[in-house]
Amino acid sequence: NDDEEEEKKEANKISKDMYYNYEEICSRPFTTPSSNIPENLLHSFGYDCRHRANLQVLDEHMLAFGAGNFLVLLNIHSKEQRYIQSCSNGGIGAIMVHPSKHYLAVAEKGSQPKIIVYEYPTLKPYRVLRGGTAEAYSCLDFNIEGNLLASVGSAPDFMLTLWKWRKEQVILSCKAYSQDIYRVTFSPYDSGQLTTSGSGHIKFWKMASTFTGLKLQGELGRFGKTTLTDIEGYVELPYGKVVSGSEWGNMLLWDGGLIKVEICLKGGKTCHTGTIKQFALDEGELLTIGADGAVMSWDFETIDTADCKDDSGLFEMEPMNRVVIGRNVSLVSVVKSPVPESSIWFAQDSNGGIWKLDLSFTNITHDPECLFNFHAGAIQGMDVSGSSHLMATTALDRTVRIFDFVAKKELTKASYKQGGTTLRWAPHMVSEVYLLSVGFEDGVVRLLEICNPNGVRVVAGHSDSTATELHLKQAFKPHNGQVTAIAFERNGNIMASGSADCTVFFFSVGECYEPIGFITVPGCVCGLEWSPQSHEQSTLLIMCETGHVLEVPAPDLEQHRQDTGSTYRLQGLPTRYYRFSSIKSQIKRDAEVARRQACKEKKREEQLKKLKDLGKVPLELQEEEEEEDKEELPPLYNPDPPSPLFCGFYSQPGCFWLSMGGYDSGFLYHCEFSKQQSEDPLKRKDHPFAFLPIQGADDPICTIGFNRQLMLCGMWSGGIRAYPLELNDQDLTSMQDYWALSVHDNQYGHVQQVRWSFDDQFVLTAGQDGNIFSFTLHTGVNELNRAKVPSLRDRTELEKVAQDIEDPSGYSIEMAKQKLEQDRALREAEQRKAGRRRRLATLRGHFQLLLEKNESLPPHAKLHPSAERQTAQRIKEVRRELAWVEEKHRIGLKKLQQRYSHNNTEIGVHTVPVIVPYFYLGDSPDLAMLQPCVAQPGMSKLAGRQAEKHRRAAEKAEKARAKIQKRKKEWADLYNSKPNLNYEDPEDVQAIHLATENMGDFKLKTAKDFTVPEHLRMNAEKKKVQLSTLEEKKLEMNTRVLTLRDSKVLVLSELHSQLQRLQEVQEHLAPHQRCLLPTLPALLPEEMPERKLRYNRSTLQRYGALKAIRTQVRGQEEDKWAKDLLDELWGEEETQPYTPTPTLTPSPSTHTDTEQANSELEEEMRRVEEIKALHLQDTLIKQMEEAVCYFDAELCLLRHDKLWLDVQMKLADLRHITLFQEWLLLKDFEKRENTLQERLSSRLQEQTDIRQQLELKRSDIAKLQEKEKAIVSAFHASLGENNKFADFLNKVFKKKITRAKKEKTADAGQDSNEDSDEDSSWDEGEDEEDSQSEAALDMSVCPPNCDPELFENAVQLRERHLDIEDQLAEEKKSAENLKKECDSLTKKDKVLQSSLKAAEGDLELFNREKQQKLNELDMVVPLRLHQIQLVSSGVLQSNLSAALVLNASVLSSLQKRIEELVLESSEQRDLYRQAKQRHITLTHEHKDMEAKIQELDTHCDQLMMMKFGKLVDLEALLTLSGSSTLEEERRQETLIQERAHIQDLTAWEAVLEVTQQHTERLWLVNDLLTEQRVLEDKLDRNQRKMGTRIQGQRCGDDEELQRLKELVKTQAQEARALREEIRLFAHKGVHIQPPPNTLLSPRTSSNHPHKLGKGHPSCRKSTDY
């Protein structure tokens, strides 16, 4: 054993320098021996941007991501790509970089996938980890030291595995969860802790050492009150806490497996809009990455110590920094650059981008940069040019992109408002330029031209992406659903487009594409295929997803040009239909039959050989073969719904190949259109006449492409296959050898398109995983075949810009034509109406002339049209009344004529069947029965026929019964749906309710019954606020004036500086060149009133001089002339205006005669300086003038505003007076109002307090009752099932015992003891006469064989139960007291309600009084004469006291409302009139129907009397089975059962009578025993009481005692007599005599109960006896 363990250890040791051979472990294309097809991946143009964590950074230049079955290494700077093929042929599940950046782990997909660890940068396979999961890996992570690797598998096992990856050993493994896991990480602070998160969960793991070894222990996070959420991202904090995201964008802080707090923004806003995808700790900050494209940094310490302050569970905080990456950006993951101290991060965008982010959040932070941009999501359409190495793609990300796949570049892209769904490159014969036809999801087809706008021809393969554009040539909308297929006719004259709205539209190809028409198909179009050149006729093969295939010829263009119909629907287009019907089950059955036949032949040959060797005759082989043939063959199966159709192509005229999905996958089916096309296309079932199996598994072919020698197939599993074909092999007989390679993701990377380049040197594939790959099958590219991107056509600038269709809900071509046709018809109808109106007007005029002529004639010659008109009107009314009867008889006559005229033309011989004779049984209590005669013995041959007849009759009766039940149910539903007489329409009720709520009180405020609304009630405080608002406008104007004054000061200072500079400039100019200096405005003293309070030294000196002069001259006191002195001093300062600082004016002698001595150069320089000075002088003067002009304009505006404000302030002053008067009035009313309000509030508060106390007591009682129930349930649970001491322990538990109470006084204690003695004596008496069959048991002692613990538990529970009962009794007493108090308070409440109503009434009266006082105040309203419209006879009234002041707009709206109300009233009257007429009509119809029903009932009764002789139940007659014998047997059985039931009922009644007599005797015994017991108790109690009395009183009671004893003896005799009677009564048949007459003591209701419970000992004793 030791040797074996050492050998294992040696085997497990792997050298550190050991590497795997990449060529041996990587997956290669599957190639049959004769295919010989090489492959070479050229470039990847896509990116699976929606795969989680599909971006890693290897170094500062290299990024890594998974693309289908390849790992792509992308250089950021050179944009070059390197590829690593997967090893499992299933795709890349997850990638992770080692902390040292020297290794890269790639986890794959497929059956038993591997984890390959590559060394970087050599990319040699370093380690291969096997057996971690069954299907695919979903996530990976290295620990901080890098020696452990954690992996998680996807469905179905979700296995969490920990690896010592350098040794390729599994340390621990267990199932992580039962749903998808998105992420797994080691804790950066403890490698023994892990965290996983995913769909609806987060789980915390620990590696724990147990006595059996190292194990993984997981604790599932509990959400508690928080809504369950998927967790995409999280981060471990240093002290064991974890912060995770949520679907709604908030952060969850986990501590100990529970949510400690939920973190949100202030105000309850979410941190991110959408899911938080990732967290990262960076330099003491917590970064969150959201699906909303935002990155936020948070204070780590604040989050670590976060805690909620209330029950909401929320903690509000704000982020430190926030950056939004861009518009339409949805981040999935970010990784940090490995450069030390770098703040650069690389981000994965689910909308197709890879971003470079600077998250330093400083002043020099760079903006986000999009490094690469790809398609987002599945590639919907892809095609290649027929003359160049260009490729076009489109997807649902609303972009169309053009690639040069030789230069490995994206040339250009165009964005639209809807996603693209299909794309087709127009053939070269259609357009010399590169033309694309692109279909979109809103049904629009756009024609796009690829051109070079700079006019330079660009060679493909050496192109510049900035020199290519997509130019919109034309846009049209043929469909209402997404466009799924586009195809050009082989001659390039017609383009067809198919859509998900089950239509195919045809267009004529030309400079402008014109619509021809459309046809409808049975399902969504999935493919269009025009017939090849080898076919004589040009036909279109239309394939639908439902399995329908149609063939239509190309529409005739000449006929289309002549057709000017009202629709584009093509009528009469010959169409052939084919509906695929599954034959796969038949193929399997035939294969199974062939296999069995081969096995049978082989077995037969072996047995014959053995028999021949033994010399025996083979006689038993036939029987064995018959037994083997009894085995069932595989059943035939037709999938429902049908399998989807993926693709197809022509083979011969009328024949085609189809590739199906679903159940019918795995084959290519050869189909042919049937010659019988009269059957409904939706009900057809056509079978293929041949098929070819696809080698491998049931992997359907999604798309097919051909070149000269190969057929290329794109598979559902993401792979591609190439089949070499022979020339003109239409039946695909040479489809044997093939080459297969897994390219796209095997789970969701279905190949959408596969295309050959125009020179057959390249293969391009596009899949639903968003990846686009280009492969080359040959080395080198032919330079001569490289096409050029054409320049923008010369006439493009002259052409009108094509109008695009941007509204997704716009009309399609057919809908637009229908709309035009409808508009045309409406116009024609309006024209016809106008013509008829004109003709009618002419006829009316002519008729009026005739009437005038008739009036001018003599009386005897006049025509009187009234009589004729009345006669015609009456005839018309009669005909209208008889119209229904006339139509009824006409239709009846027509039916009779058709019936008899039809029967007269037919002559035939009819055979009369033999009818079994029936005879009438006569009147019977049940339904009249018809019974057949008894058949003769010779009619045995007809027995089977008769049985069949009975069976049919029974089935018919059953159907009739079901029909009757159904009719009854329908009638019941109809009657249930009948509205009640008091039913009201919900709409009317709602309208009335709305009107009631919105109807206001439109009485004037001056009305005596006007009620002031709550929101309009005014008090002194509110009025004071209104007063304060009037001052705001004044303050605003004062602020504007001061601002303008300050600006004037600034302007003056600027003007002074400019003036000084102007003087300096003029010093260098000649006097004749100098302009006059502008006059500067001065700042007046009244503009600066605050200077009045300022002073300086000169002001004080002047004040001293004036004071001395004034004192000498006047000799007055200082107080008298001090004020006059200040005014004089201020007046002197005002007379001195503000002047600028004086400057010296230069003398004109500056320019001397030395100018004559200057040289030419100096003269030139002088002229230049002079020109500059002149220009500067003009500029300064202009600036000064503009500054003054701008200030004057502002001053003018302010003056205008001030005038307007003066008017408003005058009005405000008037308003202020009114408001002040109202305030004074409200101030007087304030004290009374406060008193009333306080009184009302106190009443309400008192009522609320009483109700709260009562509810509190009720809740306490309910809690005690719940405790009591819990104790009882605990006691029963402790007993268990089938406990033989259950009854005894129940008695112990329910026993009422004497409990010690606190003694208030000695007398009270003595009385309590006496009472307890009496109670205990009664309890002892209850227990004395227990069942005599059992031994007496002491309730305080545990009986033998009983569990002592159970007994003690019962005693303890009894104590607790009694405690609860005591508390409950006390609470009930207090509740009763409180209830009494509540009753009194209720009465008081009623009083309070009345006082409350009185207080409310007083308050209402007070408000009315207050309003009336306010109405008495006068309010000034300035009006102009033209505003007064109260005129009478054109004269303004002198007295306007009764006038009401209204706004003109309000008055006009009221007048309009009056007109509307008049119209509404008229409409309502019309509706009421119509409803009344309808009601009268329905009433008449109801009476007619009742009479008709009565008539039909009478007629039905007459018919029944004629046929049956009496009235019968028709429903019962219809439900008869038809067999009289069977019905008679059923009736006899019913009678027998009724008789048996009557006999049983009679017997039970006799037993019941005896039982009642027995029960009465028992009650009598019980009454007597009860009375005896009561008397004995009284006797004992009296004896105890008599012991305390004086001995002398005993003599008087002896006689009473003797009498009681005799009474007891008498009752004992009665009891014995009754027992004897009961004993005799127990024997049957014995006549019981009544007991002898004995004196019985009377029974009282208080001491002698009539009935005792079953548990009473007296009752038990008598029963046992």
PDB file of C-alpha atoms in Angstrom, residues 76-228:
ATOM      1  CA  ILE A  76      -4.833  48.492 -28.553  1.00  0.00           C
ATOM      2  CA  HIS A  77      -2.408  50.568 -30.615  1.00  0.00           C
ATOM      3  CA  SER A  78      -1.816  48.563 -33.800  1.00  0.00           C
ATOM      4  CA  LYS A  79      -5.294  46.910 -33.703  1.00  0.00           C
ATOM      5  CA  GLU A  80      -3.764  43.620 -34.750  1.00  0.00           C
ATOM      6  CA  GLN A  81      -5.402  40.392 -33.622  1.00  0.00           C
ATOM      7  CA  ARG A  82      -4.072  37.006 -32.545  1.00  0.00           C
ATOM      8  CA  TYR A  83      -6.288  33.948 -32.140  1.00  0.00           C
ATOM      9  CA  ILE A  84      -6.346  30.844 -29.956  1.00  0.00           C
ATOM     10  CA  GLN A  85      -8.679  28.020 -31.002  1.00  0.00           C
ATOM     11  CA  SER A  86     -10.760  26.379 -28.266  1.00  0.00           C
ATOM     12  CA  CYS A  87     -10.094  22.770 -27.314  1.00  0.00           C
ATOM     13  CA  SER A  88     -13.648  21.551 -26.673  1.00  0.00           C
ATOM     14  CA  ASN A  89     -15.394  22.735 -29.877  1.00  0.00           C
ATOM     15  CA  GLY A  90     -18.100  24.315 -27.737  1.00  0.00           C
ATOM     16  CA  GLY A  91     -17.045  27.925 -27.277  1.00  0.00           C
ATOM     17  CA  ILE A  92     -15.430  30.082 -24.603  1.00  0.00           C
ATOM     18  CA  GLY A  93     -17.264  30.158 -21.273  1.00  0.00           C
ATOM     19  CA  ALA A  94     -15.063  32.485 -19.180  1.00  0.00           C
ATOM     20  CA  ILE A  95     -11.569  33.984 -19.122  1.00  0.00           C
ATOM     21  CA  MET A  96      -9.472  35.248 -16.206  1.00  0.00           C
ATOM     22  CA  VAL A  97      -5.972  36.722 -15.943  1.00  0.00           C
ATOM     23  CA  HIS A  98      -3.553  35.616 -13.213  1.00  0.00           C
ATOM     24  CA  PRO A  99      -2.659  38.338 -10.654  1.00  0.00           C
ATOM     25  CA  SER A 100       0.922  38.273 -11.946  1.00  0.00           C
ATOM     26  CA  LYS A 101      -0.338  38.852 -15.548  1.00  0.00           C
ATOM     27  CA  HIS A 102       1.884  35.943 -16.636  1.00  0.00           C
ATOM     28  CA  TYR A 103      -0.929  33.424 -17.110  1.00  0.00           C
ATOM     29  CA  LEU A 104      -4.328  33.430 -18.736  1.00  0.00           C
ATOM     30  CA  ALA A 105      -7.033  30.890 -17.811  1.00  0.00           C
ATOM     31  CA  VAL A 106      -9.585  30.030 -20.486  1.00  0.00           C
ATOM     32  CA  ALA A 107     -12.650  28.015 -19.389  1.00  0.00           C
ATOM     33  CA  GLU A 108     -14.514  26.431 -22.278  1.00  0.00           C
ATOM     34  CA  LYS A 109     -17.892  24.929 -23.177  1.00  0.00           C
ATOM     35  CA  GLY A 110     -18.867  21.530 -24.487  1.00  0.00           C
ATOM     36  CA  SER A 111     -19.075  17.980 -23.237  1.00  0.00           C
ATOM     37  CA  GLN A 112     -16.680  17.653 -20.265  1.00  0.00           C
ATOM     38  CA  PRO A 113     -15.022  21.011 -20.994  1.00  0.00           C
ATOM     39  CA  LYS A 114     -11.497  21.920 -19.956  1.00  0.00           C
ATOM     40  CA  ILE A 115      -9.795  24.895 -18.381  1.00  0.00           C
ATOM     41  CA  ILE A 116      -6.612  25.760 -20.295  1.00  0.00           C
ATOM     42  CA  VAL A 117      -4.034  27.941 -18.548  1.00  0.00           C
ATOM     43  CA  TYR A 118      -1.798  29.670 -21.115  1.00  0.00           C
ATOM     44  CA  GLU A 119       1.495  31.349 -20.361  1.00  0.00           C
ATOM     45  CA  TYR A 120       1.749  34.920 -21.508  1.00  0.00           C
ATOM     46  CA  PRO A 121       3.215  36.257 -23.745  1.00  0.00           C
ATOM     47  CA  THR A 122       4.359  32.921 -25.265  1.00  0.00           C
ATOM     48  CA  LEU A 123       0.753  31.606 -25.276  1.00  0.00           C
ATOM     49  CA  LYS A 124       1.945  28.077 -24.627  1.00  0.00           C
ATOM     50  CA  PRO A 125      -0.579  25.768 -22.919  1.00  0.00           C
ATOM     51  CA  TYR A 126       0.807  25.481 -19.388  1.00  0.00           C
ATOM     52  CA  ARG A 127      -1.856  23.488 -17.535  1.00  0.00           C
ATOM     53  CA  VAL A 128      -5.049  21.638 -18.518  1.00  0.00           C
ATOM     54  CA  LEU A 129      -7.728  21.204 -15.826  1.00  0.00           C
ATOM     55  CA  ARG A 130     -10.312  18.483 -16.447  1.00  0.00           C
ATOM     56  CA  GLY A 131     -13.509  17.286 -14.772  1.00  0.00           C
ATOM     57  CA  GLY A 132     -14.735  20.520 -13.194  1.00  0.00           C
ATOM     58  CA  THR A 133     -18.227  20.516 -14.764  1.00  0.00           C
ATOM     59  CA  ALA A 134     -20.380  18.648 -17.271  1.00  0.00           C
ATOM     60  CA  GLU A 135     -21.474  21.175 -19.908  1.00  0.00           C
ATOM     61  CA  ALA A 136     -19.871  24.621 -19.589  1.00  0.00           C
ATOM     62  CA  TYR A 137     -18.076  27.015 -17.256  1.00  0.00           C
ATOM     63  CA  SER A 138     -19.655  30.336 -16.365  1.00  0.00           C
ATOM     64  CA  CYS A 139     -17.006  32.166 -14.290  1.00  0.00           C
ATOM     65  CA  LEU A 140     -13.419  31.922 -12.936  1.00  0.00           C
ATOM     66  CA  ASP A 141     -11.237  33.646 -10.369  1.00  0.00           C
ATOM     67  CA  PHE A 142      -7.696  33.373  -8.964  1.00  0.00           C
ATOM     68  CA  ASN A 143      -6.995  34.080  -5.308  1.00  0.00           C
ATOM     69  CA  ILE A 144      -4.757  36.988  -4.356  1.00  0.00           C
ATOM     70  CA  GLU A 145      -1.677  34.747  -4.027  1.00  0.00           C
ATOM     71  CA  GLY A 146      -2.399  33.124  -7.387  1.00  0.00           C
ATOM     72  CA  ASN A 147      -1.990  29.508  -6.244  1.00  0.00           C
ATOM     73  CA  LEU A 148      -5.723  28.639  -6.231  1.00  0.00           C
ATOM     74  CA  LEU A 149      -8.320  28.839  -8.953  1.00  0.00           C
ATOM     75  CA  ALA A 150     -12.095  28.768  -8.437  1.00  0.00           C
ATOM     76  CA  SER A 151     -14.465  27.755 -11.223  1.00  0.00           C
ATOM     77  CA  VAL A 152     -18.237  27.512 -11.432  1.00  0.00           C
ATOM     78  CA  GLY A 153     -20.111  25.452 -13.993  1.00  0.00           C
ATOM     79  CA  SER A 154     -23.382  26.278 -15.657  1.00  0.00           C
ATOM     80  CA  ALA A 155     -26.502  24.125 -15.946  1.00  0.00           C
ATOM     81  CA  PRO A 156     -27.167  21.359 -15.163  1.00  0.00           C
ATOM     82  CA  ASP A 157     -24.689  20.800 -12.297  1.00  0.00           C
ATOM     83  CA  PHE A 158     -23.663  24.388 -11.237  1.00  0.00           C
ATOM     84  CA  MET A 159     -20.531  22.864  -9.687  1.00  0.00           C
ATOM     85  CA  LEU A 160     -18.157  25.024  -7.634  1.00  0.00           C
ATOM     86  CA  THR A 161     -14.606  23.653  -7.872  1.00  0.00           C
ATOM     87  CA  LEU A 162     -11.374  24.794  -6.208  1.00  0.00           C
ATOM     88  CA  TRP A 163      -8.141  23.862  -8.001  1.00  0.00           C
ATOM     89  CA  LYS A 164      -4.471  23.716  -7.234  1.00  0.00           C
ATOM     90  CA  TRP A 165      -4.068  24.620 -10.833  1.00  0.00           C
ATOM     91  CA  ARG A 166      -0.293  24.225 -11.053  1.00  0.00           C
ATOM     92  CA  LYS A 167      -0.696  20.571  -9.980  1.00  0.00           C
ATOM     93  CA  GLU A 168      -3.953  20.121 -11.946  1.00  0.00           C
ATOM     94  CA  GLN A 169      -5.631  18.898  -8.750  1.00  0.00           C
ATOM     95  CA  VAL A 170      -9.146  19.427  -7.428  1.00  0.00           C
ATOM     96  CA  ILE A 171      -9.097  20.483  -3.770  1.00  0.00           C
ATOM     97  CA  LEU A 172     -12.812  20.870  -3.089  1.00  0.00           C
ATOM     98  CA  SER A 173     -15.962  20.544  -5.122  1.00  0.00           C
ATOM     99  CA  CYS A 174     -19.676  20.967  -4.385  1.00  0.00           C
ATOM    100  CA  LYS A 175     -22.854  22.285  -5.975  1.00  0.00           C
ATOM    101  CA  ALA A 176     -22.973  26.064  -5.690  1.00  0.00           C
ATOM    102  CA  TYR A 177     -26.693  26.662  -6.232  1.00  0.00           C
ATOM    103  CA  SER A 178     -29.647  25.450  -8.292  1.00  0.00           C
ATOM    104  CA  GLN A 179     -29.784  28.505 -10.591  1.00  0.00           C
ATOM    105  CA  ASP A 180     -27.375  30.465 -12.761  1.00  0.00           C
ATOM    106  CA  ILE A 181     -24.214  31.782 -11.076  1.00  0.00           C
ATOM    107  CA  TYR A 182     -22.836  35.009 -12.550  1.00  0.00           C
ATOM    108  CA  ARG A 183     -19.657  35.501 -10.545  1.00  0.00           C
ATOM    109  CA  VAL A 184     -17.250  33.824  -8.110  1.00  0.00           C
ATOM    110  CA  THR A 185     -14.388  35.541  -6.253  1.00  0.00           C
ATOM    111  CA  PHE A 186     -11.873  34.856  -3.527  1.00  0.00           C
ATOM    112  CA  SER A 187     -11.744  37.322  -0.680  1.00  0.00           C
ATOM    113  CA  PRO A 188      -8.667  39.520  -1.143  1.00  0.00           C
ATOM    114  CA  TYR A 189      -8.177  39.477   2.648  1.00  0.00           C
ATOM    115  CA  ASP A 190      -8.707  35.755   3.345  1.00  0.00           C
ATOM    116  CA  SER A 191      -8.141  33.072   0.691  1.00  0.00           C
ATOM    117  CA  GLY A 192     -10.252  30.682   2.695  1.00  0.00           C
ATOM    118  CA  GLN A 193     -13.387  32.703   1.975  1.00  0.00           C
ATOM    119  CA  LEU A 194     -15.264  32.889  -1.309  1.00  0.00           C
ATOM    120  CA  THR A 195     -18.414  34.551  -2.554  1.00  0.00           C
ATOM    121  CA  THR A 196     -20.737  33.564  -5.385  1.00  0.00           C
ATOM    122  CA  SER A 197     -23.728  35.457  -6.745  1.00  0.00           C
ATOM    123  CA  GLY A 198     -26.255  34.965  -9.448  1.00  0.00           C
ATOM    124  CA  SER A 199     -29.923  34.597 -10.182  1.00  0.00           C
ATOM    125  CA  GLY A 200     -31.836  35.606  -7.057  1.00  0.00           C
ATOM    126  CA  HIS A 201     -29.087  34.787  -4.557  1.00  0.00           C
ATOM    127  CA  ILE A 202     -25.702  35.497  -3.030  1.00  0.00           C
ATOM    128  CA  LYS A 203     -23.768  32.855  -1.126  1.00  0.00           C
ATOM    129  CA  PHE A 204     -20.812  33.129   1.264  1.00  0.00           C
ATOM    130  CA  TRP A 205     -18.357  30.212   1.392  1.00  0.00           C
ATOM    131  CA  LYS A 206     -15.665  29.136   3.845  1.00  0.00           C
ATOM    132  CA  MET A 207     -13.052  26.422   3.589  1.00  0.00           C
ATOM    133  CA  ALA A 208     -13.338  24.693   6.969  1.00  0.00           C
ATOM    134  CA  SER A 209     -11.154  21.922   8.366  1.00  0.00           C
ATOM    135  CA  THR A 210     -13.207  19.038   9.782  1.00  0.00           C
ATOM    136  CA  PHE A 211     -12.272  15.656  11.188  1.00  0.00           C
ATOM    137  CA  THR A 212     -12.893  14.215   7.704  1.00  0.00           C
ATOM    138  CA  GLY A 213     -10.741  16.795   5.957  1.00  0.00           C
ATOM    139  CA  LEU A 214     -11.138  20.148   4.251  1.00  0.00           C
ATOM    140  CA  LYS A 215     -14.706  21.047   3.259  1.00  0.00           C
ATOM    141  CA  LEU A 216     -16.615  23.911   1.690  1.00  0.00           C
ATOM    142  CA  GLN A 217     -19.372  25.391   3.831  1.00  0.00           C
ATOM    143  CA  GLY A 218     -21.790  27.786   2.170  1.00  0.00           C
ATOM    144  CA  GLU A 219     -24.199  30.230   3.790  1.00  0.00           C
ATOM    145  CA  LEU A 220     -26.996  31.598   1.626  1.00  0.00           C
ATOM    146  CA  GLY A 221     -27.659  35.302   2.010  1.00  0.00           C
ATOM    147  CA  ARG A 222     -31.120  36.049   3.385  1.00  0.00           C
ATOM    148  CA  PHE A 223     -32.891  39.048   1.923  1.00  0.00           C
ATOM    149  CA  GLY A 224     -35.417  39.492   4.744  1.00  0.00           C
ATOM    150  CA  LYS A 225     -37.714  42.425   4.007  1.00  0.00           C
ATOM    151  CA  THR A 226     -35.734  43.390   0.914  1.00  0.00           C
ATOM    152  CA  THR A 227     -37.143  42.290  -2.435  1.00  0.00           C
ATOM    153  CA  LEU A 228     -35.413  39.279  -3.969  1.00  0.00           C
TER     154      LEU A 228
END
